[in-house]
Short mmCIF file of C-alpha atoms in Angstrom, two decimals:
data_model
loop_
_atom_site.label_atom_id
_atom_site.label_comp_id
_atom_site.label_asym_id
_atom_site.label_seq_id
_atom_site.Cartn_x
_atom_site.Cartn_y
_atom_site.Cartn_z
CA MET A 1 -135.74 66.97 161.69
CA THR A 2 -136.71 70.12 159.85
CA ILE A 3 -139.69 70.39 157.49
CA LYS A 4 -137.28 70.54 154.54
CA GLN A 5 -135.49 67.37 155.69
CA THR A 6 -138.81 65.61 156.20
CA LYS A 7 -139.90 66.53 152.67
CA ASN A 8 -136.61 65.22 151.28
CA VAL A 9 -137.04 61.90 153.11
CA ILE A 10 -140.60 61.55 151.80
CA LEU A 11 -139.41 62.36 148.28
CA ILE A 12 -136.70 59.68 148.49
CA ILE A 13 -139.23 57.10 149.72
CA VAL A 14 -141.67 57.95 146.94
CA LYS A 15 -138.92 57.72 144.30
CA THR A 16 -137.80 54.36 145.68
CA ILE A 17 -141.33 52.96 145.58
CA PHE A 18 -141.86 54.33 142.07
CA ASN A 19 -138.59 52.83 140.81
CA ASN A 20 -139.31 49.47 142.41
CA GLU A 21 -142.75 49.38 140.83
CA ASN A 22 -141.25 50.24 137.44
CA ASN A 23 -138.67 47.50 137.78
CA LYS A 24 -141.42 45.00 138.52
CA MET A 25 -143.18 45.89 135.30
CA SER A 26 -140.55 44.32 133.04
CA GLU A 27 -139.10 40.81 132.94
CA THR A 28 -136.20 39.48 130.91
CA ILE A 29 -135.44 35.98 129.66
CA VAL A 30 -132.70 34.70 127.34
CA LEU A 31 -133.68 32.23 124.61
CA GLY A 32 -131.77 30.41 121.89
CA GLY A 33 -133.46 28.79 118.90
CA GLY A 34 -131.01 28.74 116.02
CA CYS A 35 -129.97 31.86 114.13
CA PHE A 36 -130.65 34.86 116.34
CA TRP A 37 -131.70 36.99 113.37
CA CYS A 38 -134.79 34.78 113.06
CA VAL A 39 -135.73 34.59 116.73
CA GLU A 40 -135.19 38.33 117.11
CA SER A 41 -137.59 39.02 114.24
CA VAL A 42 -140.30 36.86 115.77
CA TYR A 43 -140.21 38.59 119.17
CA GLN A 44 -140.07 42.04 117.61
CA ASN A 45 -143.56 41.22 116.35
CA VAL A 46 -145.03 40.09 119.69
CA GLY A 47 -147.24 42.50 121.59
CA GLY A 48 -145.99 43.25 125.10
CA VAL A 49 -142.35 42.71 124.16
CA GLU A 50 -140.42 45.87 124.94
CA ALA A 51 -136.95 45.03 123.62
CA VAL A 52 -135.09 42.24 121.86
CA GLU A 53 -131.31 42.02 121.79
CA SER A 54 -129.15 39.43 120.01
CA GLY A 55 -126.27 37.94 121.96
CA TYR A 56 -124.30 34.90 123.04
CA ALA A 57 -124.74 32.80 126.19
CA GLY A 58 -124.58 29.33 127.65
CA GLY A 59 -120.89 28.71 127.09
CA ASN A 60 -117.50 29.22 128.70
CA THR A 61 -115.66 31.69 126.47
CA ASP A 62 -115.32 35.27 127.68
CA ASN A 63 -116.35 38.05 125.31
CA PRO A 64 -116.78 35.82 122.26
CA THR A 65 -116.85 37.21 118.74
CA TYR A 66 -119.24 36.06 116.04
CA GLU A 67 -116.35 34.39 114.24
CA GLN A 68 -115.55 32.38 117.38
CA ILE A 69 -119.22 31.46 117.83
CA CYS A 70 -119.34 30.10 114.28
CA THR A 71 -116.61 27.56 115.09
CA GLY A 72 -118.94 25.85 117.56
CA ARG A 73 -116.13 25.63 120.10
CA THR A 74 -117.11 28.40 122.53
CA GLY A 75 -119.95 26.51 124.18
CA HIS A 76 -122.18 29.52 123.59
CA ALA A 77 -125.42 29.56 121.64
CA GLU A 78 -126.79 32.37 119.54
CA VAL A 79 -129.51 33.82 121.77
CA VAL A 80 -131.88 36.73 122.16
CA LYS A 81 -132.55 38.63 125.36
CA VAL A 82 -136.28 39.32 125.44
CA THR A 83 -137.59 42.07 127.72
CA PHE A 84 -141.36 42.04 128.13
CA ASP A 85 -144.23 43.43 130.19
CA PRO A 86 -145.87 40.53 132.10
CA ALA A 87 -149.08 42.57 132.32
CA LYS A 88 -149.37 42.41 128.53
CA VAL A 89 -147.78 39.07 127.66
CA SER A 90 -147.10 36.30 130.17
CA LEU A 91 -143.92 34.25 130.46
CA THR A 92 -145.95 31.21 129.43
CA GLU A 93 -146.99 32.99 126.23
CA ILE A 94 -143.40 34.09 125.58
CA LEU A 95 -142.29 30.47 125.85
CA GLU A 96 -145.16 29.14 123.75
CA VAL A 97 -144.13 31.54 120.98
CA PHE A 98 -140.55 30.33 121.43
CA PHE A 99 -141.46 26.68 120.97
CA ILE A 100 -144.22 26.94 118.37
CA ALA A 101 -143.33 29.92 116.18
CA SER A 102 -139.62 30.71 116.47
CA HIS A 103 -137.87 27.36 115.88
CA ASP A 104 -138.07 23.56 115.96
CA PRO A 105 -137.32 22.50 119.54
CA THR A 106 -137.10 18.80 118.65
CA THR A 107 -133.87 18.92 116.62
CA LEU A 108 -130.65 18.60 118.61
CA ASN A 109 -127.93 21.14 117.88
CA ARG A 110 -129.40 22.26 114.59
CA GLN A 111 -132.10 24.34 112.92
CA GLY A 112 -132.61 23.41 109.29
CA ASN A 113 -129.26 23.65 107.52
CA ASP A 114 -127.66 25.45 110.47
CA VAL A 115 -125.78 22.74 112.36
CA GLY A 116 -123.74 23.05 115.55
CA THR A 117 -124.13 23.58 119.28
CA GLN A 118 -124.31 27.33 118.66
CA TYR A 119 -127.72 26.69 117.08
CA ARG A 120 -129.08 24.55 119.90
CA SER A 121 -132.46 25.12 121.51
CA ILE A 122 -131.88 26.59 124.94
CA ILE A 123 -133.67 28.53 127.67
CA LEU A 124 -131.40 30.42 130.04
CA TRP A 125 -133.48 31.12 133.12
CA ASN A 126 -132.72 33.72 135.77
CA SER A 127 -135.21 32.67 138.46
CA GLU A 128 -136.74 29.48 139.82
CA GLN A 129 -140.10 30.74 138.61
CA GLN A 130 -138.80 30.92 135.04
CA LEU A 131 -137.37 27.40 135.34
CA GLU A 132 -140.62 25.94 136.65
CA THR A 133 -142.67 27.74 134.00
CA ALA A 134 -140.39 26.40 131.28
CA LYS A 135 -140.71 22.84 132.62
CA THR A 136 -144.50 23.17 132.76
CA VAL A 137 -144.74 24.45 129.19
CA ILE A 138 -142.43 21.70 127.90
CA ASP A 139 -144.38 18.98 129.73
CA LYS A 140 -147.67 20.22 128.31
CA LEU A 141 -146.39 20.44 124.74
CA ASN A 142 -144.90 16.94 124.99
CA THR A 143 -148.05 15.50 126.58
CA ASP A 144 -150.24 17.10 123.90
CA ASN A 145 -147.95 15.71 121.17
CA VAL A 146 -147.71 19.14 119.56
CA PHE A 147 -144.56 18.07 117.70
CA ASN A 148 -143.57 14.88 115.92
CA GLY A 149 -140.69 14.39 118.35
CA LYS A 150 -139.88 15.20 121.95
CA ILE A 151 -138.56 18.61 122.91
CA VAL A 152 -134.77 18.61 123.39
CA THR A 153 -134.45 22.20 124.63
CA GLU A 154 -131.69 22.69 127.19
CA LEU A 155 -132.66 24.42 130.44
CA LYS A 156 -129.72 26.22 132.00
CA GLU A 157 -129.27 28.94 134.58
CA LEU A 158 -128.07 32.19 133.04
CA THR A 159 -124.60 33.16 134.21
CA ASP A 160 -122.80 35.14 131.53
CA TYR A 161 -124.46 36.92 128.63
CA TYR A 162 -122.66 38.84 125.91
CA LYS A 163 -124.34 41.28 123.55
CA ALA A 164 -123.62 40.44 119.91
CA GLU A 165 -121.91 42.85 117.57
CA GLN A 166 -123.97 45.86 116.57
CA TYR A 167 -124.43 44.70 112.98
CA HIS A 168 -126.44 41.73 114.27
CA GLN A 169 -128.98 43.93 116.07
CA ASN A 170 -132.32 44.52 114.28
CA TYR A 171 -130.81 42.52 111.46
CA PHE A 172 -133.88 41.69 109.37
CA LYS A 173 -135.29 45.20 109.76
CA ARG A 174 -132.05 46.60 108.36
CA ASN A 175 -131.53 43.84 105.77
CA PRO A 176 -135.04 42.97 104.53
CA MET A 177 -133.77 41.52 101.25
CA GLN A 178 -131.10 39.25 102.75
CA PRO A 179 -131.72 35.82 101.08
CA TYR A 180 -131.28 33.69 104.22
CA CYS A 181 -133.69 35.90 106.15
CA LEU A 182 -136.24 35.96 103.32
CA PHE A 183 -136.21 32.17 103.26
CA SER A 184 -136.29 31.59 107.03
CA ILE A 185 -138.18 34.42 108.73
CA PRO A 186 -141.52 34.86 106.88
CA PRO A 187 -142.64 31.26 107.67
CA LYS A 188 -141.98 31.92 111.35
CA LEU A 189 -143.98 35.14 111.26
CA SER A 190 -146.80 33.26 109.55
CA LYS A 191 -146.81 30.76 112.42
CA LEU A 192 -146.90 33.62 114.88
CA LYS A 193 -149.97 35.10 113.19
CA LYS A 194 -151.66 31.71 112.86
CA TYR A 195 -151.18 30.41 116.40
CA PHE A 196 -150.97 33.69 118.33
CA PRO A 197 -153.22 36.14 116.45
CA GLU A 198 -153.99 38.13 119.58
CA LYS A 199 -150.28 38.73 120.22
CA ALA A 200 -148.93 39.19 116.69
CA LEU A 201 -148.27 42.81 115.77
CA ALA A 202 -147.91 42.26 112.04
#
């Protein structure tokens, strides 16, 4: 092997290690807690969260549209895909925000006036570690009687995920005067600030 070939091999190894380390820095989990505009807004204000994307998951319809989701017959829930840096915010903290600040996990197939399976509380895990962490957080919240009722959040392995239409992305940021959002989102952000002051960005 020539010196040039050796250098190229070393460069490839270094790049591989660097890319692997970068990949380890971020983790993704898919969460559903009612209208995705609301849940998206909460996580966009959590320190350590790198990206939030609204989508559909948990059902059996390929490439669903928002109109199909609204019928409640696709099996899918409105969800957000949360990408975060575990060095800055742990999965446990992400899930605590999910349960305490983003929605009511004790109501089955509804959030407020939004009724239907598309609004169900659901965690779509992509690793056994995520599943076990979710179970641990749920058990603790139930044991501590944090809510008036028991948590009914569905735990399901993530199989298919579909990004929602572009007009749903960053919805509250682009539509700050939308009446539904003005009614629903500020109380959730207030909970975020109250219960997670060290993580709330605004």
